[in-house]
Amino acid sequence: MQTQMTAKRALDLALGSVLLVLAAPLLAAGAVALAARRPPDGVLTRSVRIGLAGRPFVLRTLRTRRLRLDLLSRLPHVVRGDLSLVGPEPLPADDERTGTDDGTAGSAGDGAGAQHWRQELRPGLTGLAQIRSRSGMPWDEPALLDQHYAEHHWLGLDLAIMAAAVHIPLRAAVRGLTHRSKAHLSDTDHRLRGYSAAE
């Protein structure tokens, strides 16, 4: 188990550092664009979350969801070791699901102190619950997915989740562009030479 956690941390540090370097220009541009609007609360949101071994940390996130900049802005936390690239959702300090009250064992949905498994690994930038989320999902299912990941995680699963985390928004973007193109064509194709409404 210790060897697996060491390998997971090594992957976080190596891949997280590369991603942070690649994302830095985009994050800088996003921060400048936000600062130009002079938001009253600043360009970053700050919230206390619970990390490895129940230790609290301040999670700083860029105040925009465009181009997934909110998630990319959390990459410094991955490099520092507050977050992992893949893991359970980073819960607020006052959430009863953190299991920080008494640390007793239990299953998802048992309330405060039940989910000690959350303290055994770092919360993640993305995770099994995020890529499997669907509208109408029962309220406790994300917690069950997080627990399943905590109990069965390995590097192969991490890589599969990261691939899905990239593929899903890209597929949605392609579908959106395709839909717009078709809608635009349907509005203008009657002007095209040789167009017939019967076709």
PDB file of C-alpha atoms in Angstrom:
ATOM      1  CA  MET A   1       0.000   0.000   0.000  1.00  0.00           C
ATOM      2  CA  GLN A   2       2.817   2.391   0.898  1.00  0.00           C
ATOM      3  CA  THR A   3       4.550   1.658  -2.420  1.00  0.00           C
ATOM      4  CA  GLN A   4       1.309   2.369  -4.281  1.00  0.00           C
ATOM      5  CA  MET A   5       0.834   5.681  -2.462  1.00  0.00           C
ATOM      6  CA  THR A   6       4.445   6.644  -3.208  1.00  0.00           C
ATOM      7  CA  ALA A   7       3.915   5.902  -6.910  1.00  0.00           C
ATOM      8  CA  LYS A   8       0.659   7.886  -6.883  1.00  0.00           C
ATOM      9  CA  ARG A   9       2.414  10.874  -5.310  1.00  0.00           C
ATOM     10  CA  ALA A  10       5.252  10.626  -7.840  1.00  0.00           C
ATOM     11  CA  LEU A  11       2.711  10.696 -10.690  1.00  0.00           C
ATOM     12  CA  ASP A  12       0.967  13.700  -9.118  1.00  0.00           C
ATOM     13  CA  LEU A  13       4.223  15.590  -8.755  1.00  0.00           C
ATOM     14  CA  ALA A  14       5.552  14.805 -12.237  1.00  0.00           C
ATOM     15  CA  LEU A  15       2.353  15.174 -14.268  1.00  0.00           C
ATOM     16  CA  GLY A  16       0.998  17.981 -12.089  1.00  0.00           C
ATOM     17  CA  SER A  17       4.181  20.017 -12.611  1.00  0.00           C
ATOM     18  CA  VAL A  18       4.050  19.533 -16.388  1.00  0.00           C
ATOM     19  CA  LEU A  19       0.370  20.483 -16.542  1.00  0.00           C
ATOM     20  CA  LEU A  20       0.985  23.547 -14.374  1.00  0.00           C
ATOM     21  CA  VAL A  21       3.763  24.771 -16.678  1.00  0.00           C
ATOM     22  CA  LEU A  22       1.559  24.232 -19.745  1.00  0.00           C
ATOM     23  CA  ALA A  23      -1.464  25.883 -18.130  1.00  0.00           C
ATOM     24  CA  ALA A  24       0.421  28.843 -16.628  1.00  0.00           C
ATOM     25  CA  PRO A  25      -0.018  31.229 -19.618  1.00  0.00           C
ATOM     26  CA  LEU A  26      -3.734  30.448 -19.817  1.00  0.00           C
ATOM     27  CA  LEU A  27      -4.155  30.893 -16.061  1.00  0.00           C
ATOM     28  CA  ALA A  28      -2.259  34.191 -16.157  1.00  0.00           C
ATOM     29  CA  ALA A  29      -4.458  35.466 -19.000  1.00  0.00           C
ATOM     30  CA  GLY A  30      -7.584  34.389 -17.134  1.00  0.00           C
ATOM     31  CA  ALA A  31      -6.441  36.106 -13.944  1.00  0.00           C
ATOM     32  CA  VAL A  32      -5.675  39.340 -15.819  1.00  0.00           C
ATOM     33  CA  ALA A  33      -9.085  39.254 -17.537  1.00  0.00           C
ATOM     34  CA  LEU A  34     -10.810  38.739 -14.197  1.00  0.00           C
ATOM     35  CA  ALA A  35      -8.768  41.468 -12.509  1.00  0.00           C
ATOM     36  CA  ALA A  36      -9.781  43.913 -15.253  1.00  0.00           C
ATOM     37  CA  ARG A  37     -13.389  43.488 -14.141  1.00  0.00           C
ATOM     38  CA  ARG A  38     -12.368  44.392 -10.576  1.00  0.00           C
ATOM     39  CA  PRO A  39     -14.442  41.742  -8.796  1.00  0.00           C
ATOM     40  CA  PRO A  40     -15.180  42.865  -5.211  1.00  0.00           C
ATOM     41  CA  ASP A  41     -13.975  39.569  -3.738  1.00  0.00           C
ATOM     42  CA  GLY A  42     -10.827  39.259  -5.859  1.00  0.00           C
ATOM     43  CA  VAL A  43      -9.948  36.824  -8.635  1.00  0.00           C
ATOM     44  CA  LEU A  44      -9.622  33.800  -6.329  1.00  0.00           C
ATOM     45  CA  THR A  45     -12.103  31.998  -4.124  1.00  0.00           C
ATOM     46  CA  ARG A  46     -10.770  30.669  -0.822  1.00  0.00           C
ATOM     47  CA  SER A  47     -12.345  27.885   1.195  1.00  0.00           C
ATOM     48  CA  VAL A  48     -11.099  25.553   3.918  1.00  0.00           C
ATOM     49  CA  ARG A  49     -11.129  21.903   2.832  1.00  0.00           C
ATOM     50  CA  ILE A  50     -10.100  18.686   4.558  1.00  0.00           C
ATOM     51  CA  GLY A  51      -7.118  16.809   3.143  1.00  0.00           C
ATOM     52  CA  LEU A  52      -4.931  13.813   3.902  1.00  0.00           C
ATOM     53  CA  ALA A  53      -5.121  12.598   7.527  1.00  0.00           C
ATOM     54  CA  GLY A  54      -7.895  15.102   8.219  1.00  0.00           C
ATOM     55  CA  ARG A  55      -5.583  18.114   7.896  1.00  0.00           C
ATOM     56  CA  PRO A  56      -7.351  21.315   6.778  1.00  0.00           C
ATOM     57  CA  PHE A  57      -5.960  23.476   3.983  1.00  0.00           C
ATOM     58  CA  VAL A  58      -7.118  26.609   2.176  1.00  0.00           C
ATOM     59  CA  LEU A  59      -8.208  25.753  -1.369  1.00  0.00           C
ATOM     60  CA  ARG A  60      -7.645  28.640  -3.784  1.00  0.00           C
ATOM     61  CA  THR A  61      -9.544  28.574  -7.072  1.00  0.00           C
ATOM     62  CA  LEU A  62      -9.731  31.035  -9.953  1.00  0.00           C
ATOM     63  CA  ARG A  63     -13.180  32.614  -9.975  1.00  0.00           C
ATOM     64  CA  THR A  64     -14.276  31.356 -13.414  1.00  0.00           C
ATOM     65  CA  ARG A  65     -15.350  28.075 -14.991  1.00  0.00           C
ATOM     66  CA  ARG A  66     -14.453  29.044 -18.537  1.00  0.00           C
ATOM     67  CA  LEU A  67     -12.098  26.584 -20.207  1.00  0.00           C
ATOM     68  CA  ARG A  68     -11.969  24.674 -16.907  1.00  0.00           C
ATOM     69  CA  LEU A  69      -9.702  27.371 -15.487  1.00  0.00           C
ATOM     70  CA  ASP A  70     -11.196  26.813 -12.046  1.00  0.00           C
ATOM     71  CA  LEU A  71      -9.832  23.254 -11.989  1.00  0.00           C
ATOM     72  CA  LEU A  72      -6.533  24.148 -13.653  1.00  0.00           C
ATOM     73  CA  SER A  73      -5.949  26.863 -11.056  1.00  0.00           C
ATOM     74  CA  ARG A  74      -5.878  24.128  -8.401  1.00  0.00           C
ATOM     75  CA  LEU A  75      -2.791  22.495  -9.930  1.00  0.00           C
ATOM     76  CA  PRO A  76      -0.437  24.262  -7.457  1.00  0.00           C
ATOM     77  CA  HIS A  77      -2.256  22.354  -4.711  1.00  0.00           C
ATOM     78  CA  VAL A  78      -1.419  19.103  -6.529  1.00  0.00           C
ATOM     79  CA  VAL A  79       2.272  20.011  -6.719  1.00  0.00           C
ATOM     80  CA  ARG A  80       2.317  21.040  -3.036  1.00  0.00           C
ATOM     81  CA  GLY A  81       0.606  17.834  -1.976  1.00  0.00           C
ATOM     82  CA  ASP A  82      -2.729  19.216  -0.756  1.00  0.00           C
ATOM     83  CA  LEU A  83      -4.554  17.506  -3.633  1.00  0.00           C
ATOM     84  CA  SER A  84      -3.991  14.528  -5.893  1.00  0.00           C
ATOM     85  CA  LEU A  85      -4.794  14.569  -9.602  1.00  0.00           C
ATOM     86  CA  VAL A  86      -7.409  11.882  -8.889  1.00  0.00           C
ATOM     87  CA  GLY A  87      -9.224  11.310  -5.626  1.00  0.00           C
ATOM     88  CA  PRO A  88     -12.417  11.895  -3.650  1.00  0.00           C
ATOM     89  CA  GLU A  89     -14.073  15.297  -3.672  1.00  0.00           C
ATOM     90  CA  PRO A  90     -12.293  17.841  -1.418  1.00  0.00           C
ATOM     91  CA  LEU A  91     -14.978  18.494   1.187  1.00  0.00           C
ATOM     92  CA  PRO A  92     -15.454  21.701   3.213  1.00  0.00           C
ATOM     93  CA  ALA A  93     -14.257  21.579   6.798  1.00  0.00           C
ATOM     94  CA  ASP A  94     -17.807  21.756   8.164  1.00  0.00           C
ATOM     95  CA  ASP A  95     -19.111  18.845   6.039  1.00  0.00           C
ATOM     96  CA  GLU A  96     -20.081  15.897   8.240  1.00  0.00           C
ATOM     97  CA  ARG A  97     -18.824  13.458   5.593  1.00  0.00           C
ATOM     98  CA  THR A  98     -15.181  14.368   6.276  1.00  0.00           C
ATOM     99  CA  GLY A  99     -15.095  11.952   9.224  1.00  0.00           C
ATOM    100  CA  THR A 100     -12.955  14.278  11.314  1.00  0.00           C
ATOM    101  CA  ASP A 101     -15.014  14.164  14.512  1.00  0.00           C
ATOM    102  CA  ASP A 102     -14.020  10.779  15.888  1.00  0.00           C
ATOM    103  CA  GLY A 103     -12.391   8.959  12.966  1.00  0.00           C
ATOM    104  CA  THR A 104     -14.447   5.801  13.480  1.00  0.00           C
ATOM    105  CA  ALA A 105     -14.979   3.435  10.580  1.00  0.00           C
ATOM    106  CA  GLY A 106     -18.204   3.181   8.655  1.00  0.00           C
ATOM    107  CA  SER A 107     -19.823   3.303   5.267  1.00  0.00           C
ATOM    108  CA  ALA A 108     -21.088   6.084   3.045  1.00  0.00           C
ATOM    109  CA  GLY A 109     -24.049   7.886   4.506  1.00  0.00           C
ATOM    110  CA  ASP A 110     -23.337   6.939   8.141  1.00  0.00           C
ATOM    111  CA  GLY A 111     -22.773  10.555   9.091  1.00  0.00           C
ATOM    112  CA  ALA A 112     -19.997  12.356  10.936  1.00  0.00           C
ATOM    113  CA  GLY A 113     -16.853  10.355  11.568  1.00  0.00           C
ATOM    114  CA  ALA A 114     -18.070   7.440   9.461  1.00  0.00           C
ATOM    115  CA  GLN A 115     -15.982   7.861   6.335  1.00  0.00           C
ATOM    116  CA  HIS A 116     -12.486   7.529   7.751  1.00  0.00           C
ATOM    117  CA  TRP A 117     -11.392   6.361   4.298  1.00  0.00           C
ATOM    118  CA  ARG A 118     -11.472   9.996   3.171  1.00  0.00           C
ATOM    119  CA  GLN A 119      -8.545  10.692   5.492  1.00  0.00           C
ATOM    120  CA  GLU A 120      -6.414   7.888   4.066  1.00  0.00           C
ATOM    121  CA  LEU A 121      -5.721   9.584   0.728  1.00  0.00           C
ATOM    122  CA  ARG A 122      -5.571  13.060  -0.715  1.00  0.00           C
ATOM    123  CA  PRO A 123      -8.725  14.567  -2.230  1.00  0.00           C
ATOM    124  CA  GLY A 124      -8.562  14.946  -5.986  1.00  0.00           C
ATOM    125  CA  LEU A 125      -8.677  17.492  -8.759  1.00  0.00           C
ATOM    126  CA  THR A 126     -11.081  15.073 -10.427  1.00  0.00           C
ATOM    127  CA  GLY A 127     -12.420  11.674  -9.484  1.00  0.00           C
ATOM    128  CA  LEU A 128     -14.683   8.746 -10.189  1.00  0.00           C
ATOM    129  CA  ALA A 129     -17.747  10.613  -8.895  1.00  0.00           C
ATOM    130  CA  GLN A 130     -17.073  13.586 -11.187  1.00  0.00           C
ATOM    131  CA  ILE A 131     -16.754  11.578 -14.394  1.00  0.00           C
ATOM    132  CA  ARG A 132     -19.740   9.371 -13.544  1.00  0.00           C
ATOM    133  CA  SER A 133     -22.023  12.171 -12.386  1.00  0.00           C
ATOM    134  CA  ARG A 134     -25.397  12.432 -14.065  1.00  0.00           C
ATOM    135  CA  SER A 135     -28.409  14.616 -13.477  1.00  0.00           C
ATOM    136  CA  GLY A 136     -30.860  12.851 -11.233  1.00  0.00           C
ATOM    137  CA  MET A 137     -28.144  10.816  -9.518  1.00  0.00           C
ATOM    138  CA  PRO A 138     -29.184   9.895  -5.958  1.00  0.00           C
ATOM    139  CA  TRP A 139     -27.642  12.293  -3.441  1.00  0.00           C
ATOM    140  CA  ASP A 140     -25.530   9.581  -1.805  1.00  0.00           C
ATOM    141  CA  GLU A 141     -24.179   7.999  -5.001  1.00  0.00           C
ATOM    142  CA  PRO A 142     -21.212  10.400  -5.440  1.00  0.00           C
ATOM    143  CA  ALA A 143     -20.102   9.487  -1.900  1.00  0.00           C
ATOM    144  CA  LEU A 144     -20.415   5.786  -2.726  1.00  0.00           C
ATOM    145  CA  LEU A 145     -18.335   6.268  -5.879  1.00  0.00           C
ATOM    146  CA  ASP A 146     -15.696   8.156  -3.889  1.00  0.00           C
ATOM    147  CA  GLN A 147     -15.586   5.348  -1.336  1.00  0.00           C
ATOM    148  CA  HIS A 148     -15.320   2.724  -4.079  1.00  0.00           C
ATOM    149  CA  TYR A 149     -12.357   4.616  -5.518  1.00  0.00           C
ATOM    150  CA  ALA A 150     -10.695   4.934  -2.105  1.00  0.00           C
ATOM    151  CA  GLU A 151     -10.961   1.194  -1.526  1.00  0.00           C
ATOM    152  CA  HIS A 152      -9.895   0.039  -5.010  1.00  0.00           C
ATOM    153  CA  HIS A 153      -7.670   2.754  -6.463  1.00  0.00           C
ATOM    154  CA  TRP A 154      -4.499   1.969  -8.396  1.00  0.00           C
ATOM    155  CA  LEU A 155      -2.456   3.799 -11.024  1.00  0.00           C
ATOM    156  CA  GLY A 156      -4.303   2.193 -13.933  1.00  0.00           C
ATOM    157  CA  LEU A 157      -7.620   3.449 -12.580  1.00  0.00           C
ATOM    158  CA  ASP A 158      -6.133   6.914 -12.047  1.00  0.00           C
ATOM    159  CA  LEU A 159      -4.981   7.056 -15.673  1.00  0.00           C
ATOM    160  CA  ALA A 160      -8.400   5.887 -16.914  1.00  0.00           C
ATOM    161  CA  ILE A 161     -10.173   8.553 -14.836  1.00  0.00           C
ATOM    162  CA  MET A 162      -7.814  11.277 -16.080  1.00  0.00           C
ATOM    163  CA  ALA A 163      -8.403  10.197 -19.684  1.00  0.00           C
ATOM    164  CA  ALA A 164     -12.170  10.321 -19.144  1.00  0.00           C
ATOM    165  CA  ALA A 165     -11.908  13.709 -17.425  1.00  0.00           C
ATOM    166  CA  VAL A 166     -10.280  15.099 -20.579  1.00  0.00           C
ATOM    167  CA  HIS A 167     -12.421  13.183 -23.085  1.00  0.00           C
ATOM    168  CA  ILE A 168     -15.864  14.038 -21.668  1.00  0.00           C
ATOM    169  CA  PRO A 169     -15.636  17.872 -21.922  1.00  0.00           C
ATOM    170  CA  LEU A 170     -13.923  17.618 -25.324  1.00  0.00           C
ATOM    171  CA  ARG A 171     -16.722  15.401 -26.618  1.00  0.00           C
ATOM    172  CA  ALA A 172     -19.313  17.834 -25.261  1.00  0.00           C
ATOM    173  CA  ALA A 173     -17.527  20.740 -26.946  1.00  0.00           C
ATOM    174  CA  VAL A 174     -17.399  18.916 -30.287  1.00  0.00           C
ATOM    175  CA  ARG A 175     -21.089  18.072 -30.028  1.00  0.00           C
ATOM    176  CA  GLY A 176     -21.876  21.699 -29.258  1.00  0.00           C
ATOM    177  CA  LEU A 177     -19.917  22.924 -32.269  1.00  0.00           C
ATOM    178  CA  THR A 178     -21.541  20.307 -34.518  1.00  0.00           C
ATOM    179  CA  HIS A 179     -25.001  21.270 -33.302  1.00  0.00           C
ATOM    180  CA  ARG A 180     -24.315  24.958 -33.951  1.00  0.00           C
ATOM    181  CA  SER A 181     -23.021  24.200 -37.444  1.00  0.00           C
ATOM    182  CA  LYS A 182     -26.118  22.176 -38.300  1.00  0.00           C
ATOM    183  CA  ALA A 183     -28.405  24.852 -36.891  1.00  0.00           C
ATOM    184  CA  HIS A 184     -26.597  27.535 -38.889  1.00  0.00           C
ATOM    185  CA  LEU A 185     -26.847  25.481 -42.086  1.00  0.00           C
ATOM    186  CA  SER A 186     -30.557  24.842 -41.576  1.00  0.00           C
ATOM    187  CA  ASP A 187     -31.110  28.595 -41.281  1.00  0.00           C
ATOM    188  CA  THR A 188     -29.201  29.437 -44.437  1.00  0.00           C
ATOM    189  CA  ASP A 189     -29.252  26.407 -46.731  1.00  0.00           C
ATOM    190  CA  HIS A 190     -32.384  27.680 -48.503  1.00  0.00           C
ATOM    191  CA  ARG A 191     -30.120  30.326 -49.991  1.00  0.00           C
ATOM    192  CA  LEU A 192     -27.747  27.781 -51.483  1.00  0.00           C
ATOM    193  CA  ARG A 193     -27.847  27.125 -55.232  1.00  0.00           C
ATOM    194  CA  GLY A 194     -29.664  23.912 -56.033  1.00  0.00           C
ATOM    195  CA  TYR A 195     -31.330  23.741 -52.616  1.00  0.00           C
ATOM    196  CA  SER A 196     -34.721  22.056 -52.551  1.00  0.00           C
ATOM    197  CA  ALA A 197     -37.018  22.040 -49.541  1.00  0.00           C
ATOM    198  CA  ALA A 198     -37.965  18.484 -50.445  1.00  0.00           C
ATOM    199  CA  GLU A 199     -34.378  17.260 -49.975  1.00  0.00           C
TER     200      GLU A 199
END
